[in-house]
XYZ file of C-alpha atoms in Angstrom:
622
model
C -17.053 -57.223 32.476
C -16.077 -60.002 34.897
C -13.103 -61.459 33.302
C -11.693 -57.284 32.967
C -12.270 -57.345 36.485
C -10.420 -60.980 37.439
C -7.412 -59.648 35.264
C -7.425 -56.176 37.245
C -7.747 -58.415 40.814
C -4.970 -60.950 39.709
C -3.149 -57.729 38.948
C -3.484 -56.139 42.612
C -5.383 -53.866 41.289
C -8.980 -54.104 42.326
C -9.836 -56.535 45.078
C -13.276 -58.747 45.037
C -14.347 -57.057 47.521
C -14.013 -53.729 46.419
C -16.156 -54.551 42.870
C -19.242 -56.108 44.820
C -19.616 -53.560 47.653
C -18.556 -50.166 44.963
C -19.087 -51.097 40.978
C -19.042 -47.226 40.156
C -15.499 -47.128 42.020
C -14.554 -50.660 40.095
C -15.629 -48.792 37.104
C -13.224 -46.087 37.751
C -10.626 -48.373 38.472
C -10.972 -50.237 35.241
C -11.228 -47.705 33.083
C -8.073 -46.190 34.460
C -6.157 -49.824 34.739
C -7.185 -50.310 31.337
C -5.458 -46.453 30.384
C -2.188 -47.819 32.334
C -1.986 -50.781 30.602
C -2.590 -49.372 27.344
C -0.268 -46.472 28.055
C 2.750 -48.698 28.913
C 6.053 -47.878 27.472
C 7.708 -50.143 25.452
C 10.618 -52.667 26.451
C 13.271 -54.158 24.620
C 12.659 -58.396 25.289
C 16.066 -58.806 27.322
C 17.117 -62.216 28.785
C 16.667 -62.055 32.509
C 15.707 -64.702 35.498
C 12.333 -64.314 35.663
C 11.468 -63.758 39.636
C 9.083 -65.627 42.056
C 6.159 -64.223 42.385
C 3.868 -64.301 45.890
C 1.451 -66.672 44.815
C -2.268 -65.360 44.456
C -5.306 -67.070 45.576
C -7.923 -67.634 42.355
C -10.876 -65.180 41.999
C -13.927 -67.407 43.012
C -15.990 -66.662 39.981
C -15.819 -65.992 36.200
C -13.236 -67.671 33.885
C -9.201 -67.294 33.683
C -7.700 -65.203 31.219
C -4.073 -65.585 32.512
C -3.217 -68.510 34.515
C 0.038 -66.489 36.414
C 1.597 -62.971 36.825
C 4.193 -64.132 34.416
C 1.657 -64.271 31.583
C -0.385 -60.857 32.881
C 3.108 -59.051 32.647
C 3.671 -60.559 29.368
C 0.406 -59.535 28.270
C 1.323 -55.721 29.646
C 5.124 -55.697 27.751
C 3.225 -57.193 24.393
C 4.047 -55.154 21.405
C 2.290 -55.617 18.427
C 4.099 -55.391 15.003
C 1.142 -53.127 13.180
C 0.879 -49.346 13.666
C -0.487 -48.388 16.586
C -3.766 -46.969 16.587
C -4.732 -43.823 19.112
C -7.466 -44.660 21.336
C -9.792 -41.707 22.532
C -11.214 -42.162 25.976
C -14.343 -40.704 26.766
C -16.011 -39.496 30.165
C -18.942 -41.691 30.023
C -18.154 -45.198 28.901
C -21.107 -47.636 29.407
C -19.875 -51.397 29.976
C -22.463 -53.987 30.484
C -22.226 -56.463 33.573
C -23.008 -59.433 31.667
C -21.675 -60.019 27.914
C -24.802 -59.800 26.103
C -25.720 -59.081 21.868
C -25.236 -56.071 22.209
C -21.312 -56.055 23.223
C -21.184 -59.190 20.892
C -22.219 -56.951 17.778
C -19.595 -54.311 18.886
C -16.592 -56.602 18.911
C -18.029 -58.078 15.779
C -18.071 -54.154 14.086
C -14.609 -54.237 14.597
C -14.536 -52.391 18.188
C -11.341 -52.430 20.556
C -10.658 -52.347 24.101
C -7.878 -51.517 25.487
C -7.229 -55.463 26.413
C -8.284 -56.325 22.775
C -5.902 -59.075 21.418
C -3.323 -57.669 18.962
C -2.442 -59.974 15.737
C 1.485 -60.371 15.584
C 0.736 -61.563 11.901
C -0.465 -58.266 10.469
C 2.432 -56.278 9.101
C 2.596 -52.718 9.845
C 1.091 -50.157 7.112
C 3.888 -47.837 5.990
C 2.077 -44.771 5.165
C 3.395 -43.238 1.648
C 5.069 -40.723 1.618
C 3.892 -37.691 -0.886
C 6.372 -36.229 -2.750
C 6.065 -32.261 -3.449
C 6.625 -31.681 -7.059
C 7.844 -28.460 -8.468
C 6.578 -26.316 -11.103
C 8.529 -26.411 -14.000
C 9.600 -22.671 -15.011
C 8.511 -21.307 -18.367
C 12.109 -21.091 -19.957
C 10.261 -19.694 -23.390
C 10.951 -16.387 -24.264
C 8.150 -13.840 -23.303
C 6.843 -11.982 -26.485
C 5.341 -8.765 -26.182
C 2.425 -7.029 -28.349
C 4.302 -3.961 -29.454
C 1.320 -1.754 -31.237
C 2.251 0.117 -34.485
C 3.185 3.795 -34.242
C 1.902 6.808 -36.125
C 5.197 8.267 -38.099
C 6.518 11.762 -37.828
C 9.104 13.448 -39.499
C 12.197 15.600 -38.425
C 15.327 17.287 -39.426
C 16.617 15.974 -35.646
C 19.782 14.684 -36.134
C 21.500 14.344 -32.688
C 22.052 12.192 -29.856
C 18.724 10.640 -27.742
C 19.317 9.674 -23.923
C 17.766 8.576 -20.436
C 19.034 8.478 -17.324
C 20.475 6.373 -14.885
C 18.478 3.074 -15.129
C 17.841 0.608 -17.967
C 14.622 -1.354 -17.325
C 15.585 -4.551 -19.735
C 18.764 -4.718 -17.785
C 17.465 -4.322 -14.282
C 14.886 -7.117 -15.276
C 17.518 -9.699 -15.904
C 17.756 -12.846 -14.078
C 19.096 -13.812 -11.985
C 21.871 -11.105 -12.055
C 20.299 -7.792 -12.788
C 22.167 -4.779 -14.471
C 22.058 -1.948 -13.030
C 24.446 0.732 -11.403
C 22.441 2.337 -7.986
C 22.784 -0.360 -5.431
C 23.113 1.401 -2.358
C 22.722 0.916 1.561
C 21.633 2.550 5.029
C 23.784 3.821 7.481
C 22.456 1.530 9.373
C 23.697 -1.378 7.515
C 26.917 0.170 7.975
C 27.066 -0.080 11.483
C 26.718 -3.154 11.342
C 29.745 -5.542 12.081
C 29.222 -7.774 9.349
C 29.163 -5.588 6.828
C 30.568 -2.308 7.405
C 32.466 0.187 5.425
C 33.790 -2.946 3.392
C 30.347 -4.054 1.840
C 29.677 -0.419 1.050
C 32.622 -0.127 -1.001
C 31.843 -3.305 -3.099
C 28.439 -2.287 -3.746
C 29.845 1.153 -5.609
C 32.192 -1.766 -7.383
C 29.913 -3.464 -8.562
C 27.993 -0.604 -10.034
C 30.967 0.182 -11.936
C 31.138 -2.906 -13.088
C 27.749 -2.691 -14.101
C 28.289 0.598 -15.892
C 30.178 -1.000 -18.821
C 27.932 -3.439 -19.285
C 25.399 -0.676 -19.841
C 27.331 1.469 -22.300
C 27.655 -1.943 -23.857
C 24.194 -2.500 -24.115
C 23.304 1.047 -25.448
C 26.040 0.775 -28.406
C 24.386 -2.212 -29.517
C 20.606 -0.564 -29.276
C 22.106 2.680 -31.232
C 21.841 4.965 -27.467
C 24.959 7.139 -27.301
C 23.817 9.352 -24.452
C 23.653 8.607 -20.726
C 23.298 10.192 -17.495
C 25.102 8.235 -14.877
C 23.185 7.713 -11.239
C 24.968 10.136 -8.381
C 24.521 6.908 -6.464
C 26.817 4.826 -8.176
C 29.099 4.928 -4.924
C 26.655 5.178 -1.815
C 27.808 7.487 0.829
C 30.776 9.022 -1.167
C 30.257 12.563 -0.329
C 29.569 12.112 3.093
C 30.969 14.041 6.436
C 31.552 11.169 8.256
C 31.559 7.712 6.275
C 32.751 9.301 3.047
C 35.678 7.995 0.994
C 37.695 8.497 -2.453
C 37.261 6.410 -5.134
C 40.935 5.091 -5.998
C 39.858 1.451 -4.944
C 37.796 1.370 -8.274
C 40.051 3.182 -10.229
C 40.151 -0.049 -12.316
C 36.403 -0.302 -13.061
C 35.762 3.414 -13.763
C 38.746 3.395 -16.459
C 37.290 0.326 -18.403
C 33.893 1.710 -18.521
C 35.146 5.281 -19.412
C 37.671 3.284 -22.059
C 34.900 1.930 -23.459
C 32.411 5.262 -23.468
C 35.335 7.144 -25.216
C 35.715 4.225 -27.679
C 31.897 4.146 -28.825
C 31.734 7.851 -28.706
C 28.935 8.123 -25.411
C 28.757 11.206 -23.639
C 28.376 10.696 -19.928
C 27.092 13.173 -17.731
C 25.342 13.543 -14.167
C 22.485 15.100 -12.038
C 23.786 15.910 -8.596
C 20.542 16.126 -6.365
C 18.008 18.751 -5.020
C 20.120 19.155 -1.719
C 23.117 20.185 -3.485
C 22.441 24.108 -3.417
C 25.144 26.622 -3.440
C 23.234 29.730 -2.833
C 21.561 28.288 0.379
C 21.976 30.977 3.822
C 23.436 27.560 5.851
C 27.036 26.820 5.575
C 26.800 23.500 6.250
C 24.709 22.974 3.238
C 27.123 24.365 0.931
C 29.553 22.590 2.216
C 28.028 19.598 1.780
C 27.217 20.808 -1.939
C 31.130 20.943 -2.168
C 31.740 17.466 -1.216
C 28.784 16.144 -3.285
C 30.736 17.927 -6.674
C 33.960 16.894 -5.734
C 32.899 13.388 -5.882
C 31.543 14.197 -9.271
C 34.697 15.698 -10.472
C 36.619 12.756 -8.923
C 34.247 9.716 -10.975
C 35.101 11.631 -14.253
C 38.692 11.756 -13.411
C 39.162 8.611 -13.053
C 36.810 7.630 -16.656
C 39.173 9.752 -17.776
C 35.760 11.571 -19.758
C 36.348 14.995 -21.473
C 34.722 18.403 -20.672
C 31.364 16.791 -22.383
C 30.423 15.439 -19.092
C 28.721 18.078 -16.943
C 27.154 18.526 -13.689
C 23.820 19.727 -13.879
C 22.306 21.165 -10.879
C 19.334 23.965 -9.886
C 19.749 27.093 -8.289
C 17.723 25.429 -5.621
C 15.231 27.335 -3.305
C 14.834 31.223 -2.989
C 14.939 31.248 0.804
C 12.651 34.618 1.336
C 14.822 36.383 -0.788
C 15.373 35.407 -4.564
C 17.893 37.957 -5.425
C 19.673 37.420 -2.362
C 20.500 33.872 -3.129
C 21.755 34.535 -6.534
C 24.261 37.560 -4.770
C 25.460 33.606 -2.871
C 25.698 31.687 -5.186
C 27.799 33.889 -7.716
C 30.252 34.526 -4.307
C 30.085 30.636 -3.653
C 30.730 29.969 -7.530
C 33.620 32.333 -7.722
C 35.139 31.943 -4.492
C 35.123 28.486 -3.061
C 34.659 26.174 -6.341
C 37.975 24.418 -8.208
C 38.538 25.202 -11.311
C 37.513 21.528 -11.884
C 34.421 22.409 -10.785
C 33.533 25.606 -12.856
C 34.521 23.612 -15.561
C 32.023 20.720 -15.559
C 29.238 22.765 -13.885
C 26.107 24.146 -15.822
C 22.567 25.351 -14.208
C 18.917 24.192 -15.688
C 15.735 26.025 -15.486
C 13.377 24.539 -12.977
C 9.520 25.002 -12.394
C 8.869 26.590 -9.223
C 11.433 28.922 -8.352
C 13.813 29.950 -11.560
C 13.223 29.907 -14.951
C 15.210 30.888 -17.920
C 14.896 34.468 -17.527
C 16.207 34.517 -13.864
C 19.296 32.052 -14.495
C 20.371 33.622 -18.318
C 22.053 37.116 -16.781
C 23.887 34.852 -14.093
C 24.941 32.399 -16.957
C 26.211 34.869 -19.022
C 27.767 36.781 -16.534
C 29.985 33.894 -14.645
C 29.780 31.619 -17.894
C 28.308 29.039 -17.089
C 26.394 27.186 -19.489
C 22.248 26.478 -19.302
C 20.525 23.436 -20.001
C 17.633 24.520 -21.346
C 14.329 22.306 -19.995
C 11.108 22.241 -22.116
C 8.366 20.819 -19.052
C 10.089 23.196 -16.891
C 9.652 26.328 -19.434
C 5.848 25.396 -20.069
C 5.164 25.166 -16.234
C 6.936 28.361 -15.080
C 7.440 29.843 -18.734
C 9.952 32.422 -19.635
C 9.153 36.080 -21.119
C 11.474 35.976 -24.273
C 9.985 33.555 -27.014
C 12.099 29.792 -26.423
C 14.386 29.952 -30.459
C 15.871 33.603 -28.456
C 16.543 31.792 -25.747
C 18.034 28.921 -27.080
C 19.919 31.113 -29.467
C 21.813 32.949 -25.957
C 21.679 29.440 -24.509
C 23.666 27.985 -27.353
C 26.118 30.907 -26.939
C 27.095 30.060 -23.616
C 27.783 26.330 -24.524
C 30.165 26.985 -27.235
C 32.545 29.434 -25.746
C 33.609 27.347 -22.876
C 33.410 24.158 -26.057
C 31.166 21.884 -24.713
C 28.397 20.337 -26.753
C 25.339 21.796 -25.800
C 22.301 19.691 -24.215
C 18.650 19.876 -23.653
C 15.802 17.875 -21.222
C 12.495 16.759 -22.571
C 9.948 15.355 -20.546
C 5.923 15.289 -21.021
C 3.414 15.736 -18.238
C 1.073 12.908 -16.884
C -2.399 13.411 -18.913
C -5.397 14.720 -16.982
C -2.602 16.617 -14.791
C -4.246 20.526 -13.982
C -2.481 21.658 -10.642
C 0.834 22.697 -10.684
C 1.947 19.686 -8.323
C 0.214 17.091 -11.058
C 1.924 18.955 -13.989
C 5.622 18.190 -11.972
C 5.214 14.606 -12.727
C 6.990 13.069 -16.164
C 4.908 10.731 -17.914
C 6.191 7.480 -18.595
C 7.313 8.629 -22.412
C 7.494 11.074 -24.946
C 4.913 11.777 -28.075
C 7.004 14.670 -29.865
C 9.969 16.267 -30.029
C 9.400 20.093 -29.274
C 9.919 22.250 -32.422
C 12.018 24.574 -31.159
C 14.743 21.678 -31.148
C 17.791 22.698 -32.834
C 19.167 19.863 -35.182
C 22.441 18.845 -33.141
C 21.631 18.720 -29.751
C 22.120 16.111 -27.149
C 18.374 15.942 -26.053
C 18.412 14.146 -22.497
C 14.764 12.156 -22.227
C 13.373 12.180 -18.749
C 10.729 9.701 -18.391
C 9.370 7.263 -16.187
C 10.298 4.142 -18.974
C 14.125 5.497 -19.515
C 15.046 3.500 -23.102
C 11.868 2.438 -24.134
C 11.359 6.207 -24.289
C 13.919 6.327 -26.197
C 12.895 3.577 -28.454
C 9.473 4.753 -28.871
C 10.822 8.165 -30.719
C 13.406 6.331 -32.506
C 10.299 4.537 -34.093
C 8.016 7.882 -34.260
C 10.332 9.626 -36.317
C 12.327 6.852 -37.953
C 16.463 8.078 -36.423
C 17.602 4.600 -35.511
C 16.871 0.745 -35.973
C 15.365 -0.766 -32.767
C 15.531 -4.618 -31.954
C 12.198 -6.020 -32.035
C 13.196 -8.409 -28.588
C 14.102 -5.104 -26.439
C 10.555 -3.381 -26.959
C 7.945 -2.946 -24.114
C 4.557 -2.097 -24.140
C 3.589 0.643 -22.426
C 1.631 0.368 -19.281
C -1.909 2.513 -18.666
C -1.402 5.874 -17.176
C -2.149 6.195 -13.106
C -5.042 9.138 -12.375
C -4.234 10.960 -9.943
C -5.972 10.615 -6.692
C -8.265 13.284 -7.254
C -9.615 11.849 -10.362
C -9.985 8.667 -8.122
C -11.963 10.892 -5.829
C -14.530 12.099 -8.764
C -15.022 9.152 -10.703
C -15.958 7.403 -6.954
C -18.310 10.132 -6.472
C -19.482 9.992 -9.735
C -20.554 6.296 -9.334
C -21.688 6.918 -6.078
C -24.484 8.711 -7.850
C -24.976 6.328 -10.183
C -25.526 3.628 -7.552
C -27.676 5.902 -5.754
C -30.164 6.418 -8.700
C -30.385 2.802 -9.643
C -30.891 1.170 -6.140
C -34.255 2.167 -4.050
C -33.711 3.790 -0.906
C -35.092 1.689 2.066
C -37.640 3.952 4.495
C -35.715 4.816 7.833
C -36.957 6.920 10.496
C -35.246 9.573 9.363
C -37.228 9.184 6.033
C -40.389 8.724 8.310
C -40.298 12.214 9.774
C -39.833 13.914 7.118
C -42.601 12.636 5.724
C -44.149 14.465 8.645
C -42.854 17.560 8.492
C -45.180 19.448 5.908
C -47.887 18.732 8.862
C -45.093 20.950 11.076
C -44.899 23.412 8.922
C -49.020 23.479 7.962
C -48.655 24.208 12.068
C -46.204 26.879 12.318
C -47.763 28.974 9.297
C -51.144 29.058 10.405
C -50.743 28.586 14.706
C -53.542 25.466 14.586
C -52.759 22.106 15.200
C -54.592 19.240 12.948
C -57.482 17.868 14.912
C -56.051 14.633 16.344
C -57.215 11.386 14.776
C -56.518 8.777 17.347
C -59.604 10.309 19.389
C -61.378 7.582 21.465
C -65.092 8.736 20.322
C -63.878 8.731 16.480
C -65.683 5.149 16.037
C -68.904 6.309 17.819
C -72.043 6.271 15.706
C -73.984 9.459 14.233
C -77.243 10.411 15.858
C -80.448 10.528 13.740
C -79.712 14.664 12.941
C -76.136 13.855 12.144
C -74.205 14.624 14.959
C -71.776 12.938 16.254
C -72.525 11.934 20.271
C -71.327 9.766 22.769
C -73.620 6.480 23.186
C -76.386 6.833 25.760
C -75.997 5.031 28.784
C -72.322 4.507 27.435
C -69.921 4.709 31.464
C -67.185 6.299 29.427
C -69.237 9.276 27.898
C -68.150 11.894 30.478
C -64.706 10.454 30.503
C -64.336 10.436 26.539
C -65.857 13.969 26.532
C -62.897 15.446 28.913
C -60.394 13.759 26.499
C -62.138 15.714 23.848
C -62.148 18.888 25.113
C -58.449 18.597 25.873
C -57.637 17.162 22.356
C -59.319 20.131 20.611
C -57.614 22.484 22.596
C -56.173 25.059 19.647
C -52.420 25.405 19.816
C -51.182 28.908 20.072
C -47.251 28.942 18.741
C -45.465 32.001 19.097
C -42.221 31.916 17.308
C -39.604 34.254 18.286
C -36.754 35.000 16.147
C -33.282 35.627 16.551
C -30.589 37.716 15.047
C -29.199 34.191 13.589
C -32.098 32.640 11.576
C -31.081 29.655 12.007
C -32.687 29.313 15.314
C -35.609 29.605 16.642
C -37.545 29.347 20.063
C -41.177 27.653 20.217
C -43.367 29.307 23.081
C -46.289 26.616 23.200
C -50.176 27.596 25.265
C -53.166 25.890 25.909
C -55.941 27.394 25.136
C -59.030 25.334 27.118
C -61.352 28.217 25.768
C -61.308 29.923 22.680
C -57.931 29.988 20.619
C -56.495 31.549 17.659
C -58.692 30.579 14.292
C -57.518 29.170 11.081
C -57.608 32.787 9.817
C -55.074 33.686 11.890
C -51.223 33.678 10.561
C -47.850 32.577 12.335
C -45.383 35.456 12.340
C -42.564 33.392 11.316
C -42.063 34.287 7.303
C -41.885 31.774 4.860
C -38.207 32.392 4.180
C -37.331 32.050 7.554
C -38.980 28.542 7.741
C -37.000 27.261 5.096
C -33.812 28.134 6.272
C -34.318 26.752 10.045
C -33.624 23.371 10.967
C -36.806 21.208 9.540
C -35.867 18.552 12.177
C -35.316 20.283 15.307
C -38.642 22.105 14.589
C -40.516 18.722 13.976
C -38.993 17.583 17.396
C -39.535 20.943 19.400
C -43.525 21.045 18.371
C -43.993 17.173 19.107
C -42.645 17.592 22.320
C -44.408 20.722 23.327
C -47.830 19.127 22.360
C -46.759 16.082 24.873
C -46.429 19.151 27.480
C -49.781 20.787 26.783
C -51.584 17.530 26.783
C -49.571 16.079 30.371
C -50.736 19.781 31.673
C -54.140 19.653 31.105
């Protein structure tokens, strides 16, 4: 400690005065010297006079670790070539006046000060650096476990499609196929992107398009339903536009639909109702089948490709929005229009025998939908139907077309039955041989695929099959099979006693009470240890001080409790009168007045709680 305290007085820091009459404040001093030092930023050596120093009288004790200021200062500016190493200070740091073993074995384990000499020999460690290394992708093809398939036979010999979206081709990487990229309204706002980005996204799903009648020539699919989002925003009010800026895209892929022999049709959506009471709804129906009109304009696609809509809702009034939509149809449609429009049965609101009169009266073909017939089924057996159906098709010359779709299993509601299942098992047998049969199903061409391969109508590439995924229950199958387990669990693990548990346990006691109007003798009675006299009856012990004490407590413990029960109109409750009897009371002969049927419809635990507290009252009263 003595020569850390000669360096700190040759540095002006601490006087010798200062260390013999305070050591706690030279303490202080040297531990925060010793920080300063330690702490000192770094200087490049630079060639300067060196300055006179004021000369410094020699501390009268201890030995000289710097003979001048110069070296002191060029102790402070010393910068050690190895890494520096972080020193932690902490708030109690015990220093021994005199160097004894015990500082000795500290330097010798390696310890530093802050004035420890650094070694300009050792080289500084250069820490490697790790390198992060990558996983390398799987480039092997993925091969899937297709499962056989049980065979069928059919005299089917038309065209199988799906719609709008081909799962092998949306999967690709990293450029996906697919044609239904689309935006927000808000992304149009936007500066940087604007009406100009939603333009190129409809491009690009044109582009896409032949790709994807490409695709389906070469997997034997010659029937496609093209999304109504292939050009975001088209039909709308305010940001809607005409196509003529793809006019180039739509003509190759319709080229190349017309050259394969694909038939190409469309689903305008739920909203686009013609028999709805708001004019700004139809109107907006308008727009949305102009822009269909206007996309198979410019394919340059036959009378083949239809619009298929629903009547939509009934709005109160079911014949009442037929009487609108024949006026709309006849009216305020383009001949364009009429030509590519047909209806389709739906589920909830119209089915076949509702829309066939209004078909055959304005001509206007029917797509004919199986799921929907077997959820809201038609009157006339299905081959008469099709049979008027077919009618319709082939006097305006179009080819006609069906939709097939299967419901989720374990559906039962009407809401669960809606939803397609992600294929198709069977073709119905109604089906008439040469009919475009649209698929509708949650896997699109593997749909497809897995009927070509039930019933043996086309070759399917081995590569483009995928296994079908495990059907989702429906929540409230979730809901039974939890409870179900629940039950399970409940059986198998061993209930733990709770207080609850505890007082029911004491209820038949309640009960015993109510049916017969007297209490149980207590058995926590003071005298209930006392010993029998020679005749064998029970007395208090003679001479005993608490005899007269214990005998009151008796008396008042045996008191009989009278309950009167009084009962309402609602059985459910009931009213407890409670009486102490310190004389004679009612005997176990005597009957409550409540009836047994009563007692087991009233609440078991506000009884147990009303009679407990009414014996507190009785025995605080007496």
């Amino acid at each position: 400690m003595n020569h850390h305290l000669l360096l700190l007085s040759r540095l002006r820091l601490l006087t010798p005065h200062t260390a013999t009459r305070s050591p706690t404040r030279a303490l202080t001093i040297l531990v925060r010297g010793s920080a300063a030092i330690a702490m000192a930023p770094k200087r490049k050596r630079s060639a300067r006079v060196a300055t006179t120093p004021e000369p410094v009288e020699p501390a009268p004790t201890g030995p000289a670790l710097v003979s001048s200021p110069d070296e002191a200062r060029a102790l402070i500016r010393r910068v050690s070539a190895r890494k520096k190493r972080k020193v932690v200070y902490r708030e109690e740091v015990a220093i021994d006046e005199e160097d004894g073993p015990e500082s000795q074995s500290r330097e010798d384990a390696g310890f530093e000060s802050p004035l420890t000499e650094l070694n300009d020999d050792v080289p500084a460690e250069a820490s490697p650096k790790k390198k992060g290394t990558r996983r390398k992708k799987n480039t092997e093809p993925v091969v899937y476990d297709i499962p056989p398939v049980e065979t069928k036979t059919t005299t089917f010999r038309g065209r199988l499609g799906y719609a709008c979206l081909n799962t092998v081709l949306r999967a690709m990487k990293p450029e996906p196929v697919f044609c239904s990229r689309t935006l927000r309204i808000d992304t149009i706002l936007k500066p940087e992107f604007g009406m100009d980005y939603c333009k190129e996204l409809g491009r690009r799903n044109a582009e896409d398009l032949a790709r994807l009648i490409q695709w389906n020539e070469e997997n034997h699919i010659r029937f496609l339903r093209v999304s109504s989002e292939m050009f975001p925003f088209a039909s709308h009010d305010k940001y809607g536009y005409t196509l003529e800026y793809a006019e180039n895209e739509l003509k190759a892929a319709g080229d190349l639909a017309k050259k394969y022999g694909h038939r190409l049709t469309t689903h305008p959506g739920q909203f686009t109702q013609l028999g709805s009471p708001r004019d700004v709804v139809v109107e907006a129906a308008l727009r949305d089948l102009d822009y269909h009109c206007q996309m198979f304009r410019l394919m340059g696609l036959d009378q083949d490709s239809v619009m298929i809509i629903h009547m939509g809702g009934m709005f109160g009034d079911k014949q009442a929005t037929i009487e609108r939509f024949k006026e709309v149809y006849r009216t305020r449609l383009t001949d364009e229009m009429r030509a590519r429009l047909v209806l389709e049965n739906d589920e909830m609101c119209y089915n076949a025998d509702d829309l066939l009169p209004v078909c055959e009266e304005l001509d206007i073909p029917l797509v004919f939908d199986y799921h929907h017939n077997w959820i809201y089924p038609s009157e006339q057996p299905i081959p008469e139907l099709i049979e008027r159906i077919n009618a319709i098709w082939h006097r305006k010359g179009i080819k006609p077309k069906q939709h097939l779709s299967s419901p989720c299993p374990g559906a039962e509601t009407v809401m669960e039955k809606r939803k397609h299942a992600d294929r198709c098992y069977e073709l119905p047998a109604e089906l008439p041989d040469y009919m475009d049969l649209m698929i509708e199903a949650k896997d699109k061409e593997q749909a497809v695929f897995h009927l070509y391969r039930v019933y043996n109508l086309h070759p399917v590439i081995h590569e483009n099959l995928r296994p079908e995924k495990p059907a989702k229950p429906f929540p409230r199958m979730l809901k039974e099979e939890a409870a179900a387990q629940a039950v399970v669990d409940d059986a198998a693990t061993p209930r733990k006693r709770t207080r609850a548990g505890a007082k029911s346990e004491e209820l038949p006691e309640t009960l015993e009470l109510l049916e017969t109007g007297v209490a149980e003798e207590p058995k926590d009675l003071e005298d209930g240890a006392e010993p029998d006299d020679d005749d064998g009856n029970a007395g208090p012990i003679e001479g005993s001080a608490k005899s007269a004490k214990g005998r009151r407590k008796r008396n008042v413990k045996r008191a009989r409790v009278k309950t009167e029960v009084e009962t309402t109109e609602d059985l459910h409750v009931v009213e407890l009168v409670v009486v102490a009897n310190t004389g004679s009371g009612p005997t176990a002969n005597q009957t409550s007045p409540l009836s047994d049927t009563t007692i087991k419809r009233a609440p078991r635990k506000k009884l147990a709680k009303k009679v407990s507290a009414a014996a507190e009252e009785v025995e605080v009263q007496a």
